[in-house]
Structures are given as structure tokens and as C-alpha cells.
């Protein structure tokens, strides 16, 4: 790395230090490229600081409390008096986040990556400037990778005040547990936050303008999720909207009528939007598509040959694991290796109660391509599920007439882990026969995946489907 009077000359400049950014920087450095990583806020990005990691830490803490108080625990003969110290829980979560953030910083240092704190913007297709506390710093690069991620999307009618009207980012700085939490939205953030706070003891109400939760997921999965959330005491108002706020109440309009819903906090969870403003893309040849996302090819190269883009700012689902994979591809392409983002399968996990894991086509989507073959395994027939008192849920496997697996959808204990095997199966173009004849350890939850494949083949052992004559 050569330092001039005003400019640093590097092989790769990475903008954004979230999952895509720090992964791209580390992989580029591993391949011998002089690399700088630029971040305007905290290293680790949204995922580490206000997304995946803190939310799952709080969800786990809520599970510990909820499970110890549950009827299932009492049925097992386990009785406990649980007290929640929410401030201490938040402090524990903060330590988890800090440890991971420090770990990323250490990895960058060990790989010889310079981390620059500041706001980066392009001045040409091969140069950019960074606004730092010490002033402007110039960077001349042979290649750049944009990995700036997303920010919360607000509602114009209910602007954030970060006190009563909050975003998902604000959840992680709450000093007290809200008694009444009102959530707008029905995506995975809304579902996870509703489950989290309900398990902690808040009264939770969801208001959604549509007619179902998680609209892109398998309907059978979301139907069971809705049933279990309502059993937890979560109120869900579909085809509804918050018309106005009146003191400590939200006036919710549903089917032409209005009702008042009390709240301490109103969480707007209507999605996230790409962070591209202020990057100076007009100084480059980078183009955006009709949705405002960066156009890239299979090598993650933009329409400007020296600039790449990965993660939430390019087409596809906003998932950290997508960014991880794309980041490695971009770094490898820059290093001259044959690499492409050509993955067949993209898993998604929702850390609800029960947990959801999903990959590939829904049954309806598969039916558009031909008549699918479908198999199921109910958790109520799983030995491992019974030993945990976790019999709510199922595995659903969808395949083509040739047996090629097209989709797997799981709701229940361990879904987020079991879906990894399904994703690998789809990535390797496995068939129902491959899944069914693979020996699975007993008793475990992944056995349900094999049994669902057996069911699709008409030879399920643990579920009776009638005798063949």
C-alpha cells in the first residue's frame, strides 16, 4: 500500500463493513490484494449491530424465559419462578455484539486490511474520497466493491421520533420492556419482534394492510405460525391500518370500522431500503434497475468494469448469507479467479415460535411448472420432537415428477438448522431418493426431512397413508 501526499493507492476499496463488505475485504486480502475497508458507522454493519445478531440474542433470552414458564415445562415436572431484568438482558446482548464486532476488527487487522472510518463517495470510476474526522482522504483503486446495505424504511404518516414511534434499530436501545407494543407490518422482522416481546411479557398487536403473514412463504407454514402466535396472545389485525394516533391510543381502521389500540411503543417494521445516497454513483458508469438496485452480472461486476456490488443493494432477498456468498465471488473475480454467483438455492429462516426454515419453490410455484410431488412429515410423529415436547410443526418437501427437489419448507423445532441440509440437497441437484436413502442419525430432527422424502415416494414408515393393494 503506497501512501502519497493526499491519496492512498490500493488494489481494492470496499465501501461498507457489514457482512458483504468485511467478507469481501478479508477474501480479497487472502488473495494477496492490497485492500482498504471503509465504514461510516460501526464495523459489522446492520447485521452485527442492529440486525441478525442482537435480535437473535434477545430472541434466545426470551425463549429461555418463555420455555421455563411454559405448560410444556410444567408437564415435564419443571417448575420455576422467572424474573426478567430487561436492562441486564440488553447489556448481555450488547456484550455479544461487541465481542463479534471486535472479532471482525481483529480479523481485518490480521489480514492486513486498513479500516477507514468515514463516508465514502466516488469521484470517478477509479477514485473516491472519504470524509473522515481528520478531513478528506483520497483513495485510488483498481477495483471497488460497494456493500453499503440497507436502512429502515419509515412511513410518511408515522415518522420515527425514536421514542414512541420506533424502528427495529431502536429496539436494541430500549431501557424498559414495553407493556403494550403495536407493530405495523407482517414480514419477518415484524414476526420476530412480535414473538420476542410477547415471550418477554409484552402485550403485542400487529396491524397489517394485507391478509396474511410472510406472504412469500408456503401458506401451510404461515397458517400454523398464525395459529401459534394467536395462542401466545399476539393479536393480529389483517386488512387494517393505523388511521391516526390519539394520545396513548392508535386508532386502527378495519373494514370500515375503527377501534382504539393502546400502546407504549409503536414499531414500524415495513422493510428496509438500499443505502446508495451520497455515494456519487453519477461520477461512475454504475446503473440502477427499476427498483433502484445496482445492476450486476454473475461475477458481481456492475456496468462500470472496475466497480462491483454485493448484498442488499443488488437484486435478490435482503439476507446476510446472500451477501457473504456474493462478497467472496466479487473478491475472487477481482483476483482473476473463475468464480460466479450461480447458486441454485437461497434459504431463509424466521426465528419465530415455532421456528421457520424455507428454501426453493412453494407448492403453488412448483405447480406452475408442472404437477409437483409432495411429501410431509409431521413433528407429532417425530421421536425427537416428542422427547422435547415440541410436536407443533412439520417438514414439507416438494419435488418434480423426476424426483428433483424443488423446495423444502419447515416449521418447528430446529427448522433453521435442518434447512441447511435441504439447501445442500438442492444445490447438488439431489432427488427424493437421495434424501430418503441417506442415513440420518436417530433420534434427531433432520430425520423428518428424510421421512418427508419417503412420504413423497409413497413409502413413509412413521405416518400411515393407507395400505397399497
CSV table of C-alpha atoms in Angstrom, one decimal:
chain,number,residue,atom,x,y,z
A,1,UNK,CA,0.0,0.0,0.0
A,2,UNK,CA,1.6,3.3,-1.2
A,3,UNK,CA,0.8,6.5,0.6
A,4,UNK,CA,1.0,9.7,-1.4
A,5,UNK,CA,0.5,13.2,0.0
A,6,UNK,CA,-3.2,13.1,-0.4
A,7,UNK,CA,-4.1,9.7,-1.9
A,8,UNK,CA,-3.9,6.0,-0.9
A,9,UNK,CA,-3.3,3.7,-3.9
A,10,UNK,CA,-4.9,0.2,-3.4
A,11,UNK,CA,-6.0,-2.9,-5.4
A,12,UNK,CA,-9.4,-3.0,-3.8
A,13,UNK,CA,-11.5,-0.4,-1.9
A,14,UNK,CA,-14.5,-1.8,-0.1
A,15,UNK,CA,-17.3,0.5,0.9
A,16,UNK,CA,-19.4,-0.7,3.8
A,17,UNK,CA,-18.2,-3.1,6.6
A,18,UNK,CA,-21.3,-5.2,7.0
A,19,UNK,CA,-21.5,-8.9,6.1
A,20,UNK,CA,-20.8,-8.3,2.4
A,21,UNK,CA,-18.1,-5.7,3.0
A,22,UNK,CA,-15.9,-7.3,5.6
A,23,UNK,CA,-16.2,-10.7,3.9
A,24,UNK,CA,-15.2,-9.2,0.6
A,25,UNK,CA,-12.2,-7.3,2.2
A,26,UNK,CA,-11.0,-10.4,4.0
A,27,UNK,CA,-11.3,-12.6,1.0
A,28,UNK,CA,-9.5,-10.0,-1.2
A,29,UNK,CA,-6.7,-9.8,1.3
A,30,UNK,CA,-6.4,-13.6,1.5
A,31,UNK,CA,-5.8,-13.5,-2.3
A,32,UNK,CA,-3.0,-11.1,-1.9
A,33,UNK,CA,-4.7,-7.8,-2.8
A,34,UNK,CA,-4.0,-4.5,-1.1
A,35,UNK,CA,-7.3,-3.7,0.5
A,36,UNK,CA,-9.0,-0.9,2.4
A,37,UNK,CA,-12.4,-1.2,4.1
A,38,UNK,CA,-14.4,2.0,4.6
A,39,UNK,CA,-17.3,2.2,7.1
A,40,UNK,CA,-19.1,5.4,8.2
A,41,UNK,CA,-20.7,3.8,11.3
A,42,UNK,CA,-19.8,0.6,13.2
A,43,UNK,CA,-17.9,-2.3,11.7
A,44,UNK,CA,-20.1,-5.3,11.3
A,45,UNK,CA,-22.9,-3.2,9.7
A,46,UNK,CA,-26.6,-3.7,10.3
A,47,UNK,CA,-26.4,-7.5,10.8
A,48,UNK,CA,-23.9,-7.4,13.7
A,49,UNK,CA,-25.1,-4.2,15.4
A,50,UNK,CA,-28.8,-3.8,14.8
A,51,UNK,CA,-30.0,-6.8,13.0
A,52,UNK,CA,-29.2,-10.6,12.9
A,53,UNK,CA,-27.0,-10.8,15.9
A,54,UNK,CA,-28.7,-8.6,18.6
A,55,UNK,CA,-32.2,-9.8,17.5
A,56,UNK,CA,-31.3,-13.5,17.8
A,57,UNK,CA,-29.6,-12.8,21.2
A,58,UNK,CA,-32.7,-11.3,22.6
A,59,UNK,CA,-34.9,-14.0,21.0
A,60,UNK,CA,-32.8,-16.6,22.7
A,61,UNK,CA,-33.1,-14.9,26.0
A,62,UNK,CA,-36.9,-14.6,25.5
A,63,UNK,CA,-37.0,-18.3,24.7
A,64,UNK,CA,-35.2,-19.2,27.9
A,65,UNK,CA,-37.8,-17.2,29.9
A,66,UNK,CA,-40.8,-18.4,27.9
A,67,UNK,CA,-39.9,-22.1,27.8
A,68,UNK,CA,-39.2,-22.2,31.6
A,69,UNK,CA,-42.6,-20.8,32.2
A,70,UNK,CA,-44.5,-22.9,29.7
A,71,UNK,CA,-47.1,-25.6,30.2
A,72,UNK,CA,-44.6,-28.0,28.5
A,73,UNK,CA,-42.1,-27.3,31.2
A,74,UNK,CA,-44.7,-28.0,33.9
A,75,UNK,CA,-45.7,-31.2,32.1
A,76,UNK,CA,-42.1,-32.3,32.3
A,77,UNK,CA,-42.2,-31.6,36.1
A,78,UNK,CA,-40.0,-28.5,35.8
A,79,UNK,CA,-41.3,-25.5,37.8
A,80,UNK,CA,-39.6,-22.2,38.1
A,81,UNK,CA,-40.3,-18.6,39.1
A,82,UNK,CA,-38.8,-16.4,36.5
A,83,UNK,CA,-37.9,-12.8,36.8
A,84,UNK,CA,-36.8,-10.7,33.9
A,85,UNK,CA,-34.3,-7.9,34.3
A,86,UNK,CA,-34.6,-6.4,30.8
A,87,UNK,CA,-31.8,-3.9,31.3
A,88,UNK,CA,-29.5,-6.7,32.1
A,89,UNK,CA,-30.7,-8.7,29.1
A,90,UNK,CA,-29.9,-5.7,26.9
A,91,UNK,CA,-26.4,-5.4,28.5
A,92,UNK,CA,-25.8,-9.1,27.8
A,93,UNK,CA,-26.9,-8.7,24.2
A,94,UNK,CA,-24.5,-5.7,23.9
A,95,UNK,CA,-21.6,-7.8,25.1
A,96,UNK,CA,-22.4,-10.4,22.5
A,97,UNK,CA,-22.5,-7.8,19.8
A,98,UNK,CA,-19.2,-6.2,20.9
A,99,UNK,CA,-17.4,-9.5,21.0
A,100,UNK,CA,-18.4,-10.2,17.4
A,101,UNK,CA,-17.6,-6.7,16.3
A,102,UNK,CA,-14.2,-6.8,17.9
A,103,UNK,CA,-13.6,-10.2,16.3
A,104,UNK,CA,-14.3,-8.7,12.8
A,105,UNK,CA,-11.9,-5.9,13.6
A,106,UNK,CA,-9.2,-8.4,14.7
A,107,UNK,CA,-9.6,-10.4,11.5
A,108,UNK,CA,-9.2,-7.3,9.4
A,109,UNK,CA,-6.0,-6.4,11.3
A,110,UNK,CA,-4.6,-9.9,11.0
A,111,UNK,CA,-5.3,-9.9,7.2
A,112,UNK,CA,-3.5,-6.5,6.8
A,113,UNK,CA,-6.7,-4.6,5.9
A,114,UNK,CA,-6.8,-0.9,6.8
A,115,UNK,CA,-10.2,0.1,8.1
A,116,UNK,CA,-11.1,3.7,7.4
A,117,UNK,CA,-13.9,5.4,9.4
A,118,UNK,CA,-15.8,7.8,7.3
A,119,UNK,CA,-18.3,8.5,4.5
A,120,UNK,CA,-17.0,7.4,1.1
A,121,UNK,CA,-18.1,8.8,-2.3
A,122,UNK,CA,-16.9,8.2,-5.8
A,123,UNK,CA,-15.1,11.0,-7.7
A,124,UNK,CA,-14.6,8.8,-10.8
A,125,UNK,CA,-14.6,5.2,-11.9
A,126,UNK,CA,-11.2,4.7,-10.2
A,127,UNK,CA,-11.1,7.2,-7.4
A,128,UNK,CA,-13.1,8.1,-4.3
A,129,UNK,CA,-12.9,10.4,-1.4
A,130,UNK,CA,-13.6,9.6,2.3
A,131,UNK,CA,-14.9,12.2,4.7
A,132,UNK,CA,-13.1,11.4,8.0
A,133,UNK,CA,-12.7,13.3,11.2
A,134,UNK,CA,-9.3,14.4,10.1
A,135,UNK,CA,-10.7,15.7,6.8
A,136,UNK,CA,-10.9,14.4,3.2
A,137,UNK,CA,-8.9,11.4,2.2
A,138,UNK,CA,-8.4,10.3,-1.4
A,139,UNK,CA,-8.4,6.6,-2.5
A,140,UNK,CA,-7.2,5.5,-5.9
A,141,UNK,CA,-8.4,1.9,-6.6
A,142,UNK,CA,-8.0,-0.6,-9.3
A,143,UNK,CA,-11.4,-2.1,-8.2
A,144,UNK,CA,-14.0,-1.1,-5.7
A,145,UNK,CA,-16.8,-3.2,-4.1
A,146,UNK,CA,-19.9,-1.4,-2.9
A,147,UNK,CA,-21.5,-3.2,0.1
A,148,UNK,CA,-23.5,-0.4,1.8
A,149,UNK,CA,-26.5,-2.4,2.8
A,150,UNK,CA,-29.9,-1.0,3.8
A,151,UNK,CA,-31.6,1.3,6.3
A,152,UNK,CA,-35.0,1.1,7.8
A,153,UNK,CA,-37.9,2.2,5.7
A,154,UNK,CA,-40.3,4.5,7.5
A,155,UNK,CA,-43.9,5.6,7.0
A,156,UNK,CA,-44.6,9.2,5.9
A,157,UNK,CA,-47.8,9.2,8.0
A,158,UNK,CA,-46.0,8.0,11.1
A,159,UNK,CA,-42.4,9.4,11.1
A,160,UNK,CA,-40.0,8.0,13.6
A,161,UNK,CA,-39.4,10.0,16.8
A,162,UNK,CA,-37.3,7.2,18.2
A,163,UNK,CA,-39.2,7.4,21.5
A,164,UNK,CA,-42.7,6.3,21.0
A,165,UNK,CA,-42.6,5.6,17.2
A,166,UNK,CA,-39.6,3.4,16.8
A,167,UNK,CA,-37.8,1.4,14.2
A,168,UNK,CA,-36.3,-2.1,14.5
A,169,UNK,CA,-32.9,-0.4,15.1
A,170,UNK,CA,-34.4,1.4,18.2
A,171,UNK,CA,-35.5,-1.9,19.8
A,172,UNK,CA,-31.9,-2.6,20.8
A,173,UNK,CA,-31.6,0.5,22.9
A,174,UNK,CA,-34.9,0.2,24.8
A,175,UNK,CA,-34.3,0.7,28.5
A,176,UNK,CA,-37.6,-0.9,29.6
A,177,UNK,CA,-39.9,-3.6,28.3
A,178,UNK,CA,-43.0,-2.0,26.7
A,179,UNK,CA,-46.3,-3.1,28.3
A,180,UNK,CA,-48.2,-2.6,25.0
A,181,UNK,CA,-46.3,-3.0,21.7
A,182,UNK,CA,-48.0,-2.1,18.5
A,183,UNK,CA,-46.3,-3.3,15.3
A,184,UNK,CA,-47.0,-2.2,11.7
A,185,UNK,CA,-46.0,-4.8,9.1
A,186,UNK,CA,-46.2,-8.6,8.6
A,187,UNK,CA,-42.7,-9.5,7.3
A,188,UNK,CA,-40.1,-11.5,9.1
A,189,UNK,CA,-38.9,-8.5,11.2
A,190,UNK,CA,-42.5,-7.9,12.4
A,191,UNK,CA,-43.0,-11.6,13.2
A,192,UNK,CA,-39.7,-12.0,15.1
A,193,UNK,CA,-40.3,-8.8,17.1
A,194,UNK,CA,-43.8,-9.9,18.0
A,195,UNK,CA,-42.6,-13.3,19.2
A,196,UNK,CA,-39.7,-11.7,21.0
A,197,UNK,CA,-41.7,-9.2,23.1
A,198,UNK,CA,-44.7,-11.5,23.6
A,199,UNK,CA,-42.4,-14.1,25.2
A,200,UNK,CA,-40.8,-11.4,27.4
A,201,UNK,CA,-44.3,-10.5,28.6
A,202,UNK,CA,-45.5,-7.5,26.5
A,203,UNK,CA,-49.0,-7.3,25.1
A,204,UNK,CA,-48.4,-7.3,21.3
A,205,UNK,CA,-50.7,-6.2,18.5
A,206,UNK,CA,-49.8,-6.4,14.8
A,207,UNK,CA,-51.6,-4.2,12.2
A,208,UNK,CA,-51.2,-5.2,8.6
A,209,UNK,CA,-52.8,-3.9,5.4
A,210,UNK,CA,-52.7,-7.3,3.8
A,211,UNK,CA,-54.4,-10.6,4.6
A,212,UNK,CA,-51.5,-12.9,5.7
A,213,UNK,CA,-48.2,-13.1,7.4
A,214,UNK,CA,-44.9,-13.7,5.4
A,215,UNK,CA,-46.7,-13.6,2.0
A,216,UNK,CA,-43.9,-15.1,0.1
A,217,UNK,CA,-43.7,-18.3,2.2
A,218,UNK,CA,-45.5,-21.6,1.9
A,219,UNK,CA,-49.2,-20.9,3.0
A,220,UNK,CA,-49.3,-24.1,5.1
A,221,UNK,CA,-46.3,-22.8,7.1
A,222,UNK,CA,-47.8,-19.4,7.7
A,223,UNK,CA,-51.2,-20.8,8.7
A,224,UNK,CA,-49.6,-22.8,11.5
A,225,UNK,CA,-47.5,-19.8,12.5
A,226,UNK,CA,-50.6,-17.6,12.7
A,227,UNK,CA,-52.3,-20.2,14.9
A,228,UNK,CA,-49.4,-20.5,17.3
A,229,UNK,CA,-48.9,-16.7,17.5
A,230,UNK,CA,-52.5,-16.2,18.5
A,231,UNK,CA,-52.2,-18.9,21.1
A,232,UNK,CA,-49.3,-16.9,22.6
A,233,UNK,CA,-51.7,-14.0,22.9
A,234,UNK,CA,-50.5,-11.9,20.0
A,235,UNK,CA,-53.3,-10.1,18.3
A,236,UNK,CA,-53.1,-9.8,14.6
A,237,UNK,CA,-55.3,-7.4,12.7
A,238,UNK,CA,-55.3,-8.0,8.9
A,239,UNK,CA,-56.7,-5.7,6.2
A,240,UNK,CA,-56.1,-2.9,8.7
A,241,UNK,CA,-54.2,0.4,9.0
A,242,UNK,CA,-53.4,2.9,11.7
A,243,UNK,CA,-55.5,5.9,10.8
A,244,UNK,CA,-54.1,8.2,13.4
A,245,UNK,CA,-52.7,8.4,16.9
A,246,UNK,CA,-54.8,9.8,19.7
A,247,UNK,CA,-52.8,10.2,23.0
A,248,UNK,CA,-51.7,6.8,24.2
A,249,UNK,CA,-54.0,5.0,21.6
A,250,UNK,CA,-53.7,4.2,18.0
A,251,UNK,CA,-57.0,4.4,16.0
A,252,UNK,CA,-57.0,1.4,13.8
A,253,UNK,CA,-59.3,1.2,10.8
A,254,UNK,CA,-60.5,-2.3,9.8
A,255,UNK,CA,-63.2,-3.0,7.2
A,256,UNK,CA,-64.7,0.5,7.5
A,257,UNK,CA,-64.9,0.5,11.3
A,258,UNK,CA,-62.4,1.9,13.8
A,259,UNK,CA,-61.1,0.7,17.2
A,260,UNK,CA,-58.6,2.0,19.7
A,261,UNK,CA,-55.4,0.1,20.5
A,262,UNK,CA,-53.4,1.3,23.4
A,263,UNK,CA,-49.6,1.3,23.1
A,264,UNK,CA,-46.4,2.3,24.8
A,265,UNK,CA,-44.3,1.8,21.7
A,266,UNK,CA,-45.3,1.7,18.1
A,267,UNK,CA,-42.8,-0.3,16.0
A,268,UNK,CA,-42.8,0.5,12.2
A,269,UNK,CA,-41.5,-2.7,10.6
A,270,UNK,CA,-42.3,-2.2,6.9
A,271,UNK,CA,-39.0,-3.2,5.5
A,272,UNK,CA,-35.6,-1.8,4.6
A,273,UNK,CA,-34.3,0.3,1.7
A,274,UNK,CA,-30.9,0.3,0.0
A,275,UNK,CA,-28.3,2.8,1.1
A,276,UNK,CA,-27.0,4.4,-2.1
A,277,UNK,CA,-27.5,8.1,-1.5
A,278,UNK,CA,-24.3,10.2,-1.3
A,279,UNK,CA,-22.1,7.6,-3.0
A,280,UNK,CA,-21.6,9.7,-6.1
A,281,UNK,CA,-22.6,7.0,-8.5
A,282,UNK,CA,-23.3,9.7,-11.0
A,283,UNK,CA,-19.5,10.0,-11.3
A,284,UNK,CA,-19.3,6.4,-12.4
A,285,UNK,CA,-20.9,4.2,-15.1
A,286,UNK,CA,-22.9,2.2,-12.5
A,287,UNK,CA,-26.5,1.8,-13.4
A,288,UNK,CA,-29.6,1.0,-11.3
A,289,UNK,CA,-32.6,-1.1,-12.2
A,290,UNK,CA,-36.2,-0.1,-12.0
A,291,UNK,CA,-36.3,-1.0,-8.3
A,292,UNK,CA,-33.3,1.3,-7.5
A,293,UNK,CA,-30.9,-1.7,-7.1
A,294,UNK,CA,-27.5,-1.9,-8.6
A,295,UNK,CA,-27.3,-3.9,-11.8
A,296,UNK,CA,-24.6,-6.6,-11.6
A,297,UNK,CA,-23.6,-9.7,-13.6
A,298,UNK,CA,-22.8,-13.2,-12.3
A,299,UNK,CA,-19.4,-12.0,-11.2
A,300,UNK,CA,-21.0,-9.2,-9.2
A,301,UNK,CA,-19.5,-6.6,-11.6
A,302,UNK,CA,-21.6,-3.5,-12.2
A,303,UNK,CA,-22.0,-1.8,-15.5
A,304,UNK,CA,-18.8,0.0,-14.6
A,305,UNK,CA,-16.0,-2.5,-15.2
A,306,UNK,CA,-13.9,-1.5,-12.2
A,307,UNK,CA,-16.8,-1.4,-9.7
A,308,UNK,CA,-18.6,-4.4,-8.1
A,309,UNK,CA,-21.6,-4.5,-5.8
A,310,UNK,CA,-22.9,-7.2,-3.3
A,311,UNK,CA,-25.6,-7.8,-0.7
A,312,UNK,CA,-28.8,-5.9,-0.1
A,313,UNK,CA,-28.1,-3.2,-2.8
A,314,UNK,CA,-28.3,-5.7,-5.6
A,315,UNK,CA,-31.4,-7.7,-6.8
A,316,UNK,CA,-32.5,-10.7,-4.6
A,317,UNK,CA,-33.5,-11.2,-1.0
A,318,UNK,CA,-32.0,-9.0,1.7
A,319,UNK,CA,-30.1,-11.7,3.6
A,320,UNK,CA,-26.7,-11.6,5.2
A,321,UNK,CA,-25.8,-15.1,3.8
A,322,UNK,CA,-26.5,-13.9,0.3
A,323,UNK,CA,-24.1,-11.0,0.9
A,324,UNK,CA,-21.4,-13.4,2.3
A,325,UNK,CA,-21.5,-15.6,-0.8
A,326,UNK,CA,-21.6,-12.6,-3.3
A,327,UNK,CA,-18.7,-10.9,-1.4
A,328,UNK,CA,-16.5,-14.0,-1.9
A,329,UNK,CA,-17.4,-14.1,-5.6
A,330,UNK,CA,-16.6,-10.4,-6.2
A,331,UNK,CA,-13.2,-10.7,-4.4
A,332,UNK,CA,-12.3,-13.8,-6.4
A,333,UNK,CA,-13.3,-12.4,-9.7
A,334,UNK,CA,-11.2,-9.3,-9.0
A,335,UNK,CA,-8.2,-11.6,-8.2
A,336,UNK,CA,-8.6,-13.3,-11.6
A,337,UNK,CA,-10.2,-16.5,-10.4
A,338,UNK,CA,-13.1,-18.3,-12.1
A,339,UNK,CA,-16.0,-17.5,-9.7
A,340,UNK,CA,-19.7,-16.8,-10.2
A,341,UNK,CA,-22.8,-16.2,-8.1
A,342,UNK,CA,-24.7,-19.1,-9.7
A,343,UNK,CA,-26.3,-20.7,-6.6
A,344,UNK,CA,-29.5,-22.7,-7.1
A,345,UNK,CA,-30.8,-22.4,-3.6
A,346,UNK,CA,-31.3,-19.5,-1.1
A,347,UNK,CA,-32.5,-20.5,2.4
A,348,UNK,CA,-34.5,-18.2,4.7
A,349,UNK,CA,-35.0,-18.6,8.4
A,350,UNK,CA,-37.5,-16.8,10.6
A,351,UNK,CA,-36.8,-17.1,14.3
A,352,UNK,CA,-40.4,-17.2,15.4
A,353,UNK,CA,-42.1,-19.7,17.7
A,354,UNK,CA,-42.2,-22.2,16.1
A,355,UNK,CA,-39.1,-21.5,14.0
A,356,UNK,CA,-39.3,-21.5,10.2
A,357,UNK,CA,-36.8,-22.6,7.6
A,358,UNK,CA,-37.6,-22.3,3.9
A,359,UNK,CA,-35.8,-22.8,0.6
A,360,UNK,CA,-36.9,-23.1,-3.0
A,361,UNK,CA,-40.3,-23.1,-4.6
A,362,UNK,CA,-43.7,-23.2,-2.8
A,363,UNK,CA,-46.2,-25.9,-3.9
A,364,UNK,CA,-48.1,-23.2,-5.8
A,365,UNK,CA,-45.0,-22.0,-7.6
A,366,UNK,CA,-43.9,-25.6,-8.4
A,367,UNK,CA,-47.4,-26.3,-9.8
A,368,UNK,CA,-46.9,-23.5,-12.4
A,369,UNK,CA,-44.1,-25.6,-13.8
A,370,UNK,CA,-46.0,-28.9,-13.8
A,371,UNK,CA,-47.6,-31.3,-11.4
A,372,UNK,CA,-45.4,-31.5,-8.2
A,373,UNK,CA,-44.8,-34.4,-5.9
A,374,UNK,CA,-45.3,-33.5,-2.3
A,375,UNK,CA,-44.3,-35.3,0.9
A,376,UNK,CA,-44.8,-34.3,4.6
A,377,UNK,CA,-43.6,-35.4,8.0
A,378,UNK,CA,-45.5,-34.2,11.0
A,379,UNK,CA,-43.5,-33.4,14.1
A,380,UNK,CA,-46.1,-35.2,16.1
A,381,UNK,CA,-44.7,-38.4,14.6
A,382,UNK,CA,-41.1,-37.5,15.3
A,383,UNK,CA,-39.5,-39.3,18.2
A,384,UNK,CA,-37.0,-36.4,18.8
A,385,UNK,CA,-39.8,-33.8,18.8
A,386,UNK,CA,-41.7,-35.8,21.3
A,387,UNK,CA,-38.7,-36.0,23.6
A,388,UNK,CA,-38.5,-32.2,23.6
A,389,UNK,CA,-42.3,-31.6,23.9
A,390,UNK,CA,-42.0,-29.8,20.5
A,391,UNK,CA,-44.6,-31.6,18.4
A,392,UNK,CA,-46.0,-28.5,16.7
A,393,UNK,CA,-44.7,-28.4,13.2
A,394,UNK,CA,-43.9,-30.3,10.0
A,395,UNK,CA,-41.5,-30.7,7.1
A,396,UNK,CA,-42.9,-30.3,3.6
A,397,UNK,CA,-40.8,-31.5,0.6
A,398,UNK,CA,-41.7,-30.5,-3.0
A,399,UNK,CA,-40.2,-32.2,-6.0
A,400,UNK,CA,-40.8,-32.5,-9.7
A,401,UNK,CA,-42.1,-35.7,-11.4
A,402,UNK,CA,-38.4,-36.7,-12.0
A,403,UNK,CA,-37.8,-36.6,-8.2
A,404,UNK,CA,-35.6,-33.4,-8.3
A,405,UNK,CA,-36.2,-31.5,-5.1
A,406,UNK,CA,-37.7,-28.0,-5.9
A,407,UNK,CA,-38.5,-26.7,-2.4
A,408,UNK,CA,-38.5,-27.6,1.3
A,409,UNK,CA,-40.5,-25.8,4.0
A,410,UNK,CA,-40.2,-26.5,7.7
A,411,UNK,CA,-41.9,-25.1,10.7
A,412,UNK,CA,-41.0,-26.3,14.1
A,413,UNK,CA,-38.1,-27.0,16.5
A,414,UNK,CA,-34.7,-26.8,14.8
A,415,UNK,CA,-36.1,-25.6,11.4
A,416,UNK,CA,-33.3,-23.1,11.0
A,417,UNK,CA,-30.7,-25.8,11.3
A,418,UNK,CA,-32.4,-28.6,9.3
A,419,UNK,CA,-33.0,-26.3,6.3
A,420,UNK,CA,-29.2,-26.3,5.7
A,421,UNK,CA,-29.4,-30.0,4.6
A,422,UNK,CA,-32.3,-29.2,2.3
A,423,UNK,CA,-30.3,-26.3,0.8
A,424,UNK,CA,-27.3,-28.5,0.2
A,425,UNK,CA,-29.5,-31.1,-1.4
A,426,UNK,CA,-31.0,-28.6,-3.8
A,427,UNK,CA,-27.6,-27.1,-4.6
A,428,UNK,CA,-26.3,-30.6,-5.5
A,429,UNK,CA,-29.5,-31.3,-7.6
A,430,UNK,CA,-30.4,-34.2,-5.2
A,431,UNK,CA,-33.6,-36.2,-5.7
A,432,UNK,CA,-36.2,-37.6,-3.3
A,433,UNK,CA,-34.4,-40.9,-3.5
A,434,UNK,CA,-31.1,-39.3,-2.4
A,435,UNK,CA,-32.7,-37.8,0.7
A,436,UNK,CA,-34.7,-40.8,1.6
A,437,UNK,CA,-31.8,-43.3,1.3
A,438,UNK,CA,-29.3,-41.1,3.2
A,439,UNK,CA,-28.9,-42.5,6.7
A,440,UNK,CA,-29.9,-39.9,9.3
A,441,UNK,CA,-28.9,-40.2,13.0
A,442,UNK,CA,-31.7,-41.2,15.3
A,443,UNK,CA,-33.3,-39.6,17.2
A,444,UNK,CA,-32.8,-36.2,15.5
A,445,UNK,CA,-34.9,-33.5,13.8
A,446,UNK,CA,-33.2,-34.0,10.4
A,447,UNK,CA,-34.8,-37.5,10.3
A,448,UNK,CA,-38.1,-35.6,9.5
A,449,UNK,CA,-36.6,-34.4,6.2
A,450,UNK,CA,-35.8,-37.9,5.1
A,451,UNK,CA,-39.2,-39.2,6.2
A,452,UNK,CA,-40.9,-36.4,4.2
A,453,UNK,CA,-39.0,-37.6,1.2
A,454,UNK,CA,-40.1,-41.1,1.9
A,455,UNK,CA,-43.7,-39.9,2.1
A,456,UNK,CA,-43.4,-38.2,-1.3
A,457,UNK,CA,-42.1,-41.6,-2.7
A,458,UNK,CA,-45.2,-43.3,-1.1
A,459,UNK,CA,-43.3,-45.3,1.5
A,460,UNK,CA,-43.4,-43.4,4.7
A,461,UNK,CA,-42.8,-45.5,7.8
A,462,UNK,CA,-43.7,-43.2,10.6
A,463,UNK,CA,-47.0,-41.9,9.1
A,464,UNK,CA,-49.9,-44.2,7.9
A,465,UNK,CA,-51.0,-43.3,4.4
A,466,UNK,CA,-53.2,-46.4,3.8
A,467,UNK,CA,-52.3,-49.8,2.6
A,468,UNK,CA,-51.5,-50.4,-1.1
A,469,UNK,CA,-53.3,-53.3,-2.7
